[in-house]
Short mmCIF file of C-alpha atoms in Angstrom, two decimals:
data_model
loop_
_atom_site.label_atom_id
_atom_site.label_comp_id
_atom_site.label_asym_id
_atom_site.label_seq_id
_atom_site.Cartn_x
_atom_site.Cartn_y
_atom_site.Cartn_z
CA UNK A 1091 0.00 0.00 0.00
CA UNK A 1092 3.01 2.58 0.60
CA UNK A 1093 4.18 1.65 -2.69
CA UNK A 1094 0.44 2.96 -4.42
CA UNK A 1095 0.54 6.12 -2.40
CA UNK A 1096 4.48 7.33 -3.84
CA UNK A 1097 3.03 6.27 -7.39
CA UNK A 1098 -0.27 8.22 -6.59
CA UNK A 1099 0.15 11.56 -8.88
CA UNK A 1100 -0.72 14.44 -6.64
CA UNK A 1101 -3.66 16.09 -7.31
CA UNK A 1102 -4.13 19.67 -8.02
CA UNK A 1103 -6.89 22.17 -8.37
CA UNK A 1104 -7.32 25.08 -11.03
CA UNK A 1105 -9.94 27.32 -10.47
CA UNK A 1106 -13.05 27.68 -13.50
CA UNK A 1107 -13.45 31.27 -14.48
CA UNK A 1108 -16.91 30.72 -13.65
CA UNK A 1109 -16.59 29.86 -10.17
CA UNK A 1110 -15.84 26.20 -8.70
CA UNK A 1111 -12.42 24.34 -8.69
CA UNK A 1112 -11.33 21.08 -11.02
CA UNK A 1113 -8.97 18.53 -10.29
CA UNK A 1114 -6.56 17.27 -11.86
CA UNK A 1115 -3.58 15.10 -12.01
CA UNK A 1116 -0.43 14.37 -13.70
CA UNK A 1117 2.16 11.94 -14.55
CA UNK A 1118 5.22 10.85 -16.90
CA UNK A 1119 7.12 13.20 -19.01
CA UNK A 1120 7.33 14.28 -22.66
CA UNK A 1121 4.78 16.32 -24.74
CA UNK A 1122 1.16 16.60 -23.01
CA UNK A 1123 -1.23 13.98 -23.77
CA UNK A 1124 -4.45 15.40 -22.47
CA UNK A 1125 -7.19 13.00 -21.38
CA UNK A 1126 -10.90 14.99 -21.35
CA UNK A 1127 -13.22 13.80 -18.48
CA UNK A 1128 -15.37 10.73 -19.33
CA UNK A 1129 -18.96 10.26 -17.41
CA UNK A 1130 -17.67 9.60 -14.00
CA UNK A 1131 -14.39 9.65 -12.06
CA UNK A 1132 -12.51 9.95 -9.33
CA UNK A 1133 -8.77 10.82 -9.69
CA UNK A 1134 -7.28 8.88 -6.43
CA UNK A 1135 -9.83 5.92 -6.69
CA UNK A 1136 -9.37 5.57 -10.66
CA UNK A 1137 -5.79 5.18 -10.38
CA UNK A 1138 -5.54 2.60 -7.75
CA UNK A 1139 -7.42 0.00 -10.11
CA UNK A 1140 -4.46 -2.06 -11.50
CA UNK A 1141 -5.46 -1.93 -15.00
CA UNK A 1142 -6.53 1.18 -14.93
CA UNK A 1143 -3.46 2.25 -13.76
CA UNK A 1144 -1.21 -0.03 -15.93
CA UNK A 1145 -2.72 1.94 -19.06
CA UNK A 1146 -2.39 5.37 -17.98
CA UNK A 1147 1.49 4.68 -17.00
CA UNK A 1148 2.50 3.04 -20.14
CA UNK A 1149 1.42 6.47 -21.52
CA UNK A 1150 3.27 8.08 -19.20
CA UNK A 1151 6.65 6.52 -20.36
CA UNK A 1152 5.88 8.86 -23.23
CA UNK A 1153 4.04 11.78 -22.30
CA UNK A 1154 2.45 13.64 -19.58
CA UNK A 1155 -0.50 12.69 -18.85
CA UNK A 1156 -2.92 14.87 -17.97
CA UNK A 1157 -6.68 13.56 -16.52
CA UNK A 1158 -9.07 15.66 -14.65
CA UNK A 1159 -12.26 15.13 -12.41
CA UNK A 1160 -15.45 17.54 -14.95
CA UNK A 1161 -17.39 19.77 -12.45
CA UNK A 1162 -19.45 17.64 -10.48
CA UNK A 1163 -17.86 14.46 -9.93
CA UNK A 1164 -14.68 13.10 -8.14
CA UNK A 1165 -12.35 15.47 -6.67
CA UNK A 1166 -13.50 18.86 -8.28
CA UNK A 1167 -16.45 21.09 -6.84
CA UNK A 1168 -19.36 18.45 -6.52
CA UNK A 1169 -21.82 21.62 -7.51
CA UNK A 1170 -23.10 21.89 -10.81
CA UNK A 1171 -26.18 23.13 -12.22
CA UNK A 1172 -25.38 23.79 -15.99
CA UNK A 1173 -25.03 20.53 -18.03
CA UNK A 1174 -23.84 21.20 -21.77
CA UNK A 1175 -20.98 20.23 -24.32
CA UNK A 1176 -19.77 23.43 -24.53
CA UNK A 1177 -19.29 23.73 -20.97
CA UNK A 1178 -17.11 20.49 -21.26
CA UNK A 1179 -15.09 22.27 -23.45
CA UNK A 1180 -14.43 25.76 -21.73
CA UNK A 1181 -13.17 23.06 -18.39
CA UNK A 1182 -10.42 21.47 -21.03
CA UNK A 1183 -9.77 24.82 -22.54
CA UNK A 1184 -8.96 26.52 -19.04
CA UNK A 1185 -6.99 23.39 -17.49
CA UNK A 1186 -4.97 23.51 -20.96
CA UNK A 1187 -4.43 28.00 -20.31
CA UNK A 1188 -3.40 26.75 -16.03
CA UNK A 1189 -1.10 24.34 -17.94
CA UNK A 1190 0.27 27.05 -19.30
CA UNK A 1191 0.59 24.15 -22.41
CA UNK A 1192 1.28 25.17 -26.02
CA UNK A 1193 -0.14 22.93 -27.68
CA UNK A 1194 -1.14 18.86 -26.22
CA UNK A 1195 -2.16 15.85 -28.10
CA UNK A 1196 -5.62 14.78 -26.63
CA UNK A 1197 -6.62 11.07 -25.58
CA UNK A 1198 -10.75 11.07 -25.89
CA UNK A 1199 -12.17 7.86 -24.36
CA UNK A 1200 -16.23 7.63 -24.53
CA UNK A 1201 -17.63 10.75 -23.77
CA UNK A 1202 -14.73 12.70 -23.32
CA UNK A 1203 -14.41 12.05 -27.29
CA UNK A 1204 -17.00 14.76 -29.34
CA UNK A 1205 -15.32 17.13 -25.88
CA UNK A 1206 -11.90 16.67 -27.56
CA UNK A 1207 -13.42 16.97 -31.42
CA UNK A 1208 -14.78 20.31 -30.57
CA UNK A 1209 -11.74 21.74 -29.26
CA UNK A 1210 -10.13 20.20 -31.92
CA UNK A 1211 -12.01 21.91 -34.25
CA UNK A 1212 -11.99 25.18 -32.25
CA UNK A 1213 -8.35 25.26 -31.34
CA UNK A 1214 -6.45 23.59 -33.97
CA UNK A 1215 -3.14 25.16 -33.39
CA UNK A 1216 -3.06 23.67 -29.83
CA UNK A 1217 -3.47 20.50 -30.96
CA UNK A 1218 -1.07 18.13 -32.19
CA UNK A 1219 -2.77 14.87 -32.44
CA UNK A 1220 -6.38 14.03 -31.98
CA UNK A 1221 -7.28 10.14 -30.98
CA UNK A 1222 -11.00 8.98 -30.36
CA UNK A 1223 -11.33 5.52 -28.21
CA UNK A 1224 -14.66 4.19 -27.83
CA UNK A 1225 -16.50 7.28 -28.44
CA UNK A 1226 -19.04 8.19 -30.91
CA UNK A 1227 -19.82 11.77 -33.02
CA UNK A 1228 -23.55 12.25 -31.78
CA UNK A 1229 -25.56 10.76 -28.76
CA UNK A 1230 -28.13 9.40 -30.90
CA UNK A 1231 -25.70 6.76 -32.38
CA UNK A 1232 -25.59 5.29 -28.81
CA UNK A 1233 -29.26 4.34 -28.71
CA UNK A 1234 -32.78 4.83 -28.90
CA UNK A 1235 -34.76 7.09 -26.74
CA UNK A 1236 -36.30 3.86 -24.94
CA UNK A 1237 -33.00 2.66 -24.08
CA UNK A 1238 -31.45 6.14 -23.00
CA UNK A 1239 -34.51 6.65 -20.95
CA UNK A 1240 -34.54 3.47 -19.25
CA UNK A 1241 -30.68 3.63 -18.30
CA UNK A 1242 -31.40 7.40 -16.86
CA UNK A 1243 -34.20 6.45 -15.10
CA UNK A 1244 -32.77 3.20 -13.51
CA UNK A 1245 -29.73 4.90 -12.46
CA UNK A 1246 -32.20 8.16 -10.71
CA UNK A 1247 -34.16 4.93 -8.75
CA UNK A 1248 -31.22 3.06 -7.58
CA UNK A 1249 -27.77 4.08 -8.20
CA UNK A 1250 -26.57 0.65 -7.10
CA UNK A 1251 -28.67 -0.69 -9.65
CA UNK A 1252 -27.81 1.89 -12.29
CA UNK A 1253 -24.34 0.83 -12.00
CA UNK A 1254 -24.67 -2.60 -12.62
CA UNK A 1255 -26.80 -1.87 -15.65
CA UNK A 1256 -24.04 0.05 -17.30
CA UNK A 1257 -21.22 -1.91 -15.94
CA UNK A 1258 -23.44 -5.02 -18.18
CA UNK A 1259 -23.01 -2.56 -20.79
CA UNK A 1260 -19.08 -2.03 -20.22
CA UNK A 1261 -17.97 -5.12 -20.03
CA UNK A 1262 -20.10 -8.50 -19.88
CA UNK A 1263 -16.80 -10.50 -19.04
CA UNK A 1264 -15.68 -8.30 -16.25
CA UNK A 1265 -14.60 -10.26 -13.09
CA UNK A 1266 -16.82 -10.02 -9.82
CA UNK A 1267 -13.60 -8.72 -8.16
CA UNK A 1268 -13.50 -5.75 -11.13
CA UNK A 1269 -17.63 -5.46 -11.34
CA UNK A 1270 -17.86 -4.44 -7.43
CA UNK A 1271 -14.84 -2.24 -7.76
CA UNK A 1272 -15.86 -0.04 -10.28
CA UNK A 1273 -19.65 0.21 -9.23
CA UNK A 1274 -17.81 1.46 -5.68
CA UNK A 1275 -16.00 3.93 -7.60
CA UNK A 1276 -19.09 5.08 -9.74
CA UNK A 1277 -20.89 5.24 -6.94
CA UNK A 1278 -18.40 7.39 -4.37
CA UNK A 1279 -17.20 9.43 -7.55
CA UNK A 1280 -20.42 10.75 -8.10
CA UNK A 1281 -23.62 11.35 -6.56
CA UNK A 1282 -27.24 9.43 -8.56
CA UNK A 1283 -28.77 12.89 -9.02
CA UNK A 1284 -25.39 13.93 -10.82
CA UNK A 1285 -25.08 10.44 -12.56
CA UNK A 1286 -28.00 11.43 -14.43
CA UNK A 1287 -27.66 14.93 -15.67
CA UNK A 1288 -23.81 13.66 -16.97
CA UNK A 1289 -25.52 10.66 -18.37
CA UNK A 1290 -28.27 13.00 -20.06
CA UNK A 1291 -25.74 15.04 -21.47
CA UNK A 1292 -24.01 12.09 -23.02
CA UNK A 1293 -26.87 11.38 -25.01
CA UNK A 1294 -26.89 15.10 -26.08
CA UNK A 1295 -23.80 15.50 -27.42
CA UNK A 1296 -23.38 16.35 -30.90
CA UNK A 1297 -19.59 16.76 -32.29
CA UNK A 1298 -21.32 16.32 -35.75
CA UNK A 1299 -20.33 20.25 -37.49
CA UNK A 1300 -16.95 19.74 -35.82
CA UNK A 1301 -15.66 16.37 -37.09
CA UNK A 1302 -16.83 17.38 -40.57
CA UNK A 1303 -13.70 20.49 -40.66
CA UNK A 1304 -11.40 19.13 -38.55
CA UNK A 1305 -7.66 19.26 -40.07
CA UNK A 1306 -5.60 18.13 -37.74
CA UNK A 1307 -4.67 14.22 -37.76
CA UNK A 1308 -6.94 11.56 -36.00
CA UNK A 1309 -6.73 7.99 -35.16
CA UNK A 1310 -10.46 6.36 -34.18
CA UNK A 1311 -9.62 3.21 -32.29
CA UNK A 1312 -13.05 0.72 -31.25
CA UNK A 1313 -13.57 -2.54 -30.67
CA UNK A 1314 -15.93 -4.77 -32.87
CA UNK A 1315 -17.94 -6.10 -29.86
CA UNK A 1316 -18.32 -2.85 -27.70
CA UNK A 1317 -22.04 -3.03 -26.70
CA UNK A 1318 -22.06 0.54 -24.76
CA UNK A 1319 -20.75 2.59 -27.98
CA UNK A 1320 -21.21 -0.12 -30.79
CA UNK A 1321 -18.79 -0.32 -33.36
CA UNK A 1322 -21.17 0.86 -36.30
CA UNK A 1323 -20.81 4.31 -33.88
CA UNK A 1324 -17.18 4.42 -33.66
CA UNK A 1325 -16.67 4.06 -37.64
CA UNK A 1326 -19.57 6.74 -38.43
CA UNK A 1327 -17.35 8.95 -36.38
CA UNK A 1328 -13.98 8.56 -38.30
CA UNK A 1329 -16.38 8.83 -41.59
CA UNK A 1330 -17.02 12.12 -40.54
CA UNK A 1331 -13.50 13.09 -40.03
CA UNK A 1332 -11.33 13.94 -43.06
CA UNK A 1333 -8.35 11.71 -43.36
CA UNK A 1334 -9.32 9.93 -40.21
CA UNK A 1335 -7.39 6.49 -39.10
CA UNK A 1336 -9.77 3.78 -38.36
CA UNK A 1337 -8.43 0.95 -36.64
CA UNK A 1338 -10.64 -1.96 -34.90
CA UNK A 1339 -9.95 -4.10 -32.08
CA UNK A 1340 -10.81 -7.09 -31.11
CA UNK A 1341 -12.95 -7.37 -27.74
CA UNK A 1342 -16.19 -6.23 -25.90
CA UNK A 1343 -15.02 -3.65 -22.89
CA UNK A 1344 -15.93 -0.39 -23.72
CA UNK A 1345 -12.92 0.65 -21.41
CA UNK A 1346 -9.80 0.57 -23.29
CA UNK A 1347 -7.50 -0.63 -20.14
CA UNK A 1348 -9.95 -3.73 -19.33
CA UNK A 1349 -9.09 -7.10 -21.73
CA UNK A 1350 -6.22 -8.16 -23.39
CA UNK A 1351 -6.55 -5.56 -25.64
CA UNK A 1352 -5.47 -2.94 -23.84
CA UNK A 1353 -1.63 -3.34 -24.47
CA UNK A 1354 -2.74 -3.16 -28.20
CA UNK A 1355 -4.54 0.48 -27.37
CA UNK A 1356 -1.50 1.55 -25.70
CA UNK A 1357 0.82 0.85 -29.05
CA UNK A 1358 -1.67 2.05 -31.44
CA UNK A 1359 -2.12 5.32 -29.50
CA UNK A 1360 2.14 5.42 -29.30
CA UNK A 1361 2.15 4.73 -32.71
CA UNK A 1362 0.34 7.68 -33.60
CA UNK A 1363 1.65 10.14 -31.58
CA UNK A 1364 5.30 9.88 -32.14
CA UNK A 1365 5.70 7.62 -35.05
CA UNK A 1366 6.66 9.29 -38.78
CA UNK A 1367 3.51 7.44 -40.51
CA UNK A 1368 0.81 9.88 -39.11
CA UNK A 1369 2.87 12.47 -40.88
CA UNK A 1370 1.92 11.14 -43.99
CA UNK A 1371 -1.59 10.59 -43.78
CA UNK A 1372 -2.64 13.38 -46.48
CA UNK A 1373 -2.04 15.84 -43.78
CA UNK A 1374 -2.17 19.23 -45.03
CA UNK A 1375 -0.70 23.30 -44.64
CA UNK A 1376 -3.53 25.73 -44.09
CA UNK A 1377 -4.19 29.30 -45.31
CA UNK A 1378 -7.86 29.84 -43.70
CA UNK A 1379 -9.43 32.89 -42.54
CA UNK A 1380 -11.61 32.48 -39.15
CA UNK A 1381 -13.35 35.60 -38.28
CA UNK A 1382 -10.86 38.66 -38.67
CA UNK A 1383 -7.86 35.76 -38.12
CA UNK A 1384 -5.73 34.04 -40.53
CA UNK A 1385 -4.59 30.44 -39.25
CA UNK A 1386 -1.44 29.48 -41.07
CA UNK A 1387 -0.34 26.03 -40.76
CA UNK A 1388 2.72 25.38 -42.46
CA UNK A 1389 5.91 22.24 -41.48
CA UNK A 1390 3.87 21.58 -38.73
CA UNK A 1391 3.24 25.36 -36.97
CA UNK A 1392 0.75 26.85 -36.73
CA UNK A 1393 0.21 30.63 -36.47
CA UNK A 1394 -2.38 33.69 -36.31
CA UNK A 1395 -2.74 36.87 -38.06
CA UNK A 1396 -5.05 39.43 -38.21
CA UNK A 1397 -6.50 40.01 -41.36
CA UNK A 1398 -4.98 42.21 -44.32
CA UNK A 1399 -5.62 42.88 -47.93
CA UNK A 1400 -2.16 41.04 -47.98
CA UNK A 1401 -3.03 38.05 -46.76
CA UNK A 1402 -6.36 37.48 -49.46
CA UNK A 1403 -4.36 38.42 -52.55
CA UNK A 1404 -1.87 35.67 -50.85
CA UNK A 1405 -4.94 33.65 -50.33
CA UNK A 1406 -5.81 33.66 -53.53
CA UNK A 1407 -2.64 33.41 -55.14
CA UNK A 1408 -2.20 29.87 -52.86
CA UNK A 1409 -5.78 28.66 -53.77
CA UNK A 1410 -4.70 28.88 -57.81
CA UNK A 1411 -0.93 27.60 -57.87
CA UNK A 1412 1.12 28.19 -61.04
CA UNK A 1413 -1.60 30.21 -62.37
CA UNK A 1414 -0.98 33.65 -63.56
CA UNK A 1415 -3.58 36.45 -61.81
CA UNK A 1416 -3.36 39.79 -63.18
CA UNK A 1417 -2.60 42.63 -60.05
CA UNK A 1418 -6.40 44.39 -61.44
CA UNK A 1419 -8.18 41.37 -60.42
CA UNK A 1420 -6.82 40.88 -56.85
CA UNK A 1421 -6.93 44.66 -56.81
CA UNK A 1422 -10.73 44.40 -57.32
CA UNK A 1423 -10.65 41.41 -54.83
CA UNK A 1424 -13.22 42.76 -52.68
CA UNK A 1425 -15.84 43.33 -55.44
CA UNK A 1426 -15.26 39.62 -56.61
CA UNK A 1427 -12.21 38.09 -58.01
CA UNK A 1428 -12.79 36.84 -62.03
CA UNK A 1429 -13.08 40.37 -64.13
CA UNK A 1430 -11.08 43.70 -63.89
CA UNK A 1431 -12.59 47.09 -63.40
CA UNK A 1432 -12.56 48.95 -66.27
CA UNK A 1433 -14.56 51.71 -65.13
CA UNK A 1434 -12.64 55.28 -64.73
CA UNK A 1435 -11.35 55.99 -61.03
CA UNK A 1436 -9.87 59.28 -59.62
CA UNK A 1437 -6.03 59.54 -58.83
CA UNK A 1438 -4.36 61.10 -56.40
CA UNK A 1439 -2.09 64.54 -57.63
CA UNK A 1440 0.98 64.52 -57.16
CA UNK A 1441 1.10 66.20 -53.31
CA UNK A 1442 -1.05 63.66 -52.04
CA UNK A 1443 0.46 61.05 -53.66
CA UNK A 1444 3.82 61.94 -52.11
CA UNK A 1445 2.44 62.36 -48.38
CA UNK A 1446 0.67 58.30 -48.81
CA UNK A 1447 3.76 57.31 -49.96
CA UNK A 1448 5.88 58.92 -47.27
CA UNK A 1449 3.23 57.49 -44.52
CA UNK A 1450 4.05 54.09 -46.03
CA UNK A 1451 7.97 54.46 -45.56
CA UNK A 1452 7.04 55.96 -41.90
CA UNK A 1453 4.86 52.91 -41.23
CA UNK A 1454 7.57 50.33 -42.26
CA UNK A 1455 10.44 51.88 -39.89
CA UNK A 1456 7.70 51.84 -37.36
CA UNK A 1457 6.76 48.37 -37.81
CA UNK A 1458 10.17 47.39 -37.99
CA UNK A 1459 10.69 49.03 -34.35
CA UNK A 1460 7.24 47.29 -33.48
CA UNK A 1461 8.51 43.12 -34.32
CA UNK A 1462 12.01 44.65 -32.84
CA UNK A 1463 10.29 44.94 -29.33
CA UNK A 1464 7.90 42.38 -29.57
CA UNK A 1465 4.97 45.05 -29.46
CA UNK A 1466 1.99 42.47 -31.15
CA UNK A 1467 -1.15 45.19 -30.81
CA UNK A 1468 0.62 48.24 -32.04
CA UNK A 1469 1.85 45.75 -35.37
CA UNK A 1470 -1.36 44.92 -36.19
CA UNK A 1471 -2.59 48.51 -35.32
CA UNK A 1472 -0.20 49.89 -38.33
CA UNK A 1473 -0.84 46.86 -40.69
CA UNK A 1474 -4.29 47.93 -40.45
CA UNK A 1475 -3.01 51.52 -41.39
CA UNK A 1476 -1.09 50.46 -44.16
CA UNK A 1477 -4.17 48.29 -45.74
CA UNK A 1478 -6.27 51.48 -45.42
CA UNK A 1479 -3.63 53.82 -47.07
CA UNK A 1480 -2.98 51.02 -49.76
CA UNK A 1481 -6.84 50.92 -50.64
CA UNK A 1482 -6.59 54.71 -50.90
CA UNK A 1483 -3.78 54.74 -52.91
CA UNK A 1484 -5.58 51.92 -55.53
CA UNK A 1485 -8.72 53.77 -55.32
CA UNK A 1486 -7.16 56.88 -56.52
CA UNK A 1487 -8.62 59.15 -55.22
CA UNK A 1488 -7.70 62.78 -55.45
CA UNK A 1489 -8.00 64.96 -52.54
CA UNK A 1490 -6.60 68.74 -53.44
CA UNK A 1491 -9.44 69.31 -55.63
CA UNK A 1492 -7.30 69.01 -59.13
CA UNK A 1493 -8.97 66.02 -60.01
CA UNK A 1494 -7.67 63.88 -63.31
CA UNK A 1495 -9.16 60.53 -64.73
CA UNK A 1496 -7.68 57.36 -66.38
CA UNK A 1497 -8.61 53.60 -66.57
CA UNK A 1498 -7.40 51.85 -63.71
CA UNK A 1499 -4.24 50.98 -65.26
CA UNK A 1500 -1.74 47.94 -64.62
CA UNK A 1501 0.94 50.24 -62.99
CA UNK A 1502 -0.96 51.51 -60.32
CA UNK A 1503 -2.45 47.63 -59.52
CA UNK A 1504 1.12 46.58 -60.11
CA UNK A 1505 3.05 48.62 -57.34
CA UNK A 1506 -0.04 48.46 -55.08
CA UNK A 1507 -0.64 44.15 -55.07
CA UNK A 1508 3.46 44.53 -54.58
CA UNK A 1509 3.63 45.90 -51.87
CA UNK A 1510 0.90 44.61 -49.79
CA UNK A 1511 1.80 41.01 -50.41
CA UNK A 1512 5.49 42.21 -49.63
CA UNK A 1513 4.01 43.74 -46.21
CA UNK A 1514 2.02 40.85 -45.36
CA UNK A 1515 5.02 38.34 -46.23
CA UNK A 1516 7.11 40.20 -43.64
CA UNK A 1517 4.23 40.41 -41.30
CA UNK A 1518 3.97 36.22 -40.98
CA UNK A 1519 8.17 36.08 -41.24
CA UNK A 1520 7.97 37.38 -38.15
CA UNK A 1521 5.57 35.05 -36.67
CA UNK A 1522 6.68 32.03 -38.85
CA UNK A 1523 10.41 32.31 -40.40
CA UNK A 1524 9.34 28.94 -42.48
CA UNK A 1525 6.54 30.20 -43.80
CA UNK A 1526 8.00 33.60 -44.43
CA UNK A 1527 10.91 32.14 -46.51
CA UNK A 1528 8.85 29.69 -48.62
CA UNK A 1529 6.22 32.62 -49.44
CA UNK A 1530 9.21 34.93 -50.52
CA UNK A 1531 10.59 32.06 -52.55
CA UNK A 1532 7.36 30.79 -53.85
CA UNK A 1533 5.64 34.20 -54.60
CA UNK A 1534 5.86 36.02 -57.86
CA UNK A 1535 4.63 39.54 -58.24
CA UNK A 1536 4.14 41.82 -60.73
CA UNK A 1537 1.58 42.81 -63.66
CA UNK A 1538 0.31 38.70 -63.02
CA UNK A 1539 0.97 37.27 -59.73
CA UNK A 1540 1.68 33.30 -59.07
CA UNK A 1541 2.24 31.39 -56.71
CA UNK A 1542 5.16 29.16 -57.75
CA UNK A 1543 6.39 26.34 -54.85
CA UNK A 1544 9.26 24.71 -55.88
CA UNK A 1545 7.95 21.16 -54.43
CA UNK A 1546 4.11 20.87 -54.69
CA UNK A 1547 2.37 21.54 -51.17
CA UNK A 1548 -1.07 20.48 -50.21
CA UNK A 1549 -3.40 23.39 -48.84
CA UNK A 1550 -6.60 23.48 -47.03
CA UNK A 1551 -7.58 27.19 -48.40
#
């Protein structure tokens, strides 16, 4: 017994922003392997189960491992009154900001699974690897109303009961000596009344929009007898998921340390984090706009910038490799990219011209003093300057009251396309030196911009 309490990881407690504490525990070493909460646990009782335990330090030989108690059960603050997904993912999205973590891979067994697929989805640059065990996509693939009912009403009459209803469901072949174990756990980890709102909110869960755009890599691991989450479940969900790994297992338990199996689990999950094959499963750069942000993926970063005319003409230059696009049509990007505008525009004369152009040479030393010290908010504050004095200066628009016409001509599109690509290139070097070389290298400008990689890439635009 003194030799479970040294291995025992200590537990810790974060604080939500919304009031209430969370537990949580960790072990091993190496990148974080985050595990999302599953329907009930208990940190300290969990962990002395020897299989339970065996699985969870195998990982650990690799990563740390990360589990926590969700609001409401175990170890964290046993009150709770608001039961949704999204609240699952604001806990795992906090823990990860106490962590202080850059980026994790995350482990989601069961229900803890469409919790990691949203954040997935949401936060794909803090993400490295996604694996699903046992889980499903929507709560509806788990059963039909009568069943769903019936287990939620069971458990709300007798949590006893309850427990060995679902433990049926987890494993038929489990062991007496496992069987009363874990129904003691289920039962001191969480209270009947709580058992029901987290089982309820199982059977909500829908990770359906989210799965669909992921583009980060995913292994979906199940095994071909699981009667809790069927099979047919677990290979809808890595259908839904582009480019997902599907791998199944042989075995009934629903929990991936029970059976013989489990040693498999542990390899395949290994395997997928750290070996060079996931690298290769079609997994792709990024140049997508969310909101007002740009998320560049490129050689495995990831980075955000706010948006700039810049970064659409580069957009669109990426979306159309090797093909020639005159400067006019990007220049008319905002009215629709596919025909020039030939309609007359007013120019600037020649003493406003020189006072845009000076304000461009002032905003360049300034921005150069701005990456220099690190200053984020006041870069973005004069890249926002510079797109609005760009527009002005391909608008044309004169402003002394000597006014002169011509056809919006390929110089003026020309020097203009130039030099906001140009800005926005040095904008993401200094966020992302790889990305800011190959654009350089890759990016042609002139009267017909191209974008011209020297090895073909594969984009998600």
């Amino acid at each position: 017994m003194s030799q479970l309490r040294i291995n025992t990881p200590k537990v810790r407690f974060f604080r939500l922003a919304s009031g209430g504490s969370v537990a949580y525990a960790s072990h091993g070493s190496g990148p974080y392997l985050l595990v999302p909460a599953w329907w009930v646990s208990h940190l300290e009782l969990d962990w002395q189960d020897e299989d339970f335990r065996a699985f969870f330090e195998s990982l650990g030989q690799h990563h740390t491992v990360v589990r926590y108690d969700r609001p409401g059960v175990g170890l964290s603050d046993r009150k709770r009154s608001r039961f949704d997904l999204d609240d699952e993912v604001v806990t795992l999205t906090e823990l990860l900001d106490h962590l202080r973590a850059p980026n994790c891979s995350l482990l989601g067994i069961s229900c803890g699974g469409p919790v990691a697929t949203v954040f997935t989805h949401l936060n794909p640059h803090r993400v490295e690897k996604l694996i699903l065990v046992s889980s499903f996509v929507d709560g509806n693939d788990i059963g039909n109303d009568a069943l769903k009912q019936a287990l939620c009403a069971l458990v709300a009459a007798s949590w006893g009961m309850g427990a060995n209803a679902i433990l049926d469901l987890f494993d038929p072949d489990m062991s007496a000596e496992q069987r009363n174990s874990l129904a003691k756990r289920h039962k001191e980890s969480a209270s009947a009344e709580m058992a029901v709102h987290l089982l309820g909110l199982t059977f909500r869960m829908d990770a359906t929009d989210a799965a669909q755009n992921l583009i980060k890599p995913a292994l979906v691991l199940h095994r071909s007898k699981d009667r809790t989450i069927t099979a047919a479940a677990g290979r809808r969900l890595a259908a839904m998921i582009p480019n997902a790994q599907f791998k199944s297992l042989e075995g009934k338990s629903h929990l991936p340390w029970v059976g013989k199996e489990a040693d498999q689990f542990v390899r395949e999950i290994l395997a997928f984090t750290q070996g060079d094959h996931s690298r290769t499963q079609a997994e792709f750069n990024q140049f997508r706009q969310m909101g007002d942000v740009w998320v560049l993926t490129y050689d495995q970063k990831t980075v955000h910038v706010k948006d700039a005319l810049g970064l659409r003409d580069l957009h669109e230059l990426i979306g159309h490799p090797g093909q020639d696009i005159h400067a006019r049509l990007l220049a008319n990007g905002e009215a629709g990219i596919g025909q020039a505008n030939t309609d007359e525009a007013e120019i600037l004369d020649g003493q406003a011209l020189g006072a845009y152009r000076q304000r461009l040479i002032d905003i360049d030393a300034a921005q150069q003093q701005a990456a220099a010290g690190r200053d984020e908010s006041l870069y973005e504050a004069l890249e926002a300057e510079r797109d609005t004095v760009q527009h002005e200066l391909t608008r044309a628009l004169g402003l002394s009251g000597r006014q002169r016409t011509f056809s919006c001509d390929n110089e003026k599109a020309r020097k203009a396309i130039s030099a906001r690509i140009r800005g926005s290139i040095k904008r993401i070097d200094s966020l992302h030196a790889e990305l800011g070389e190959h654009l350089r290298q890759s990016i042609r400008t002139g009267n017909f911009c191209c974008y011209e990689p020297v090895e073909p890439q594969r984009w998600r635009v």
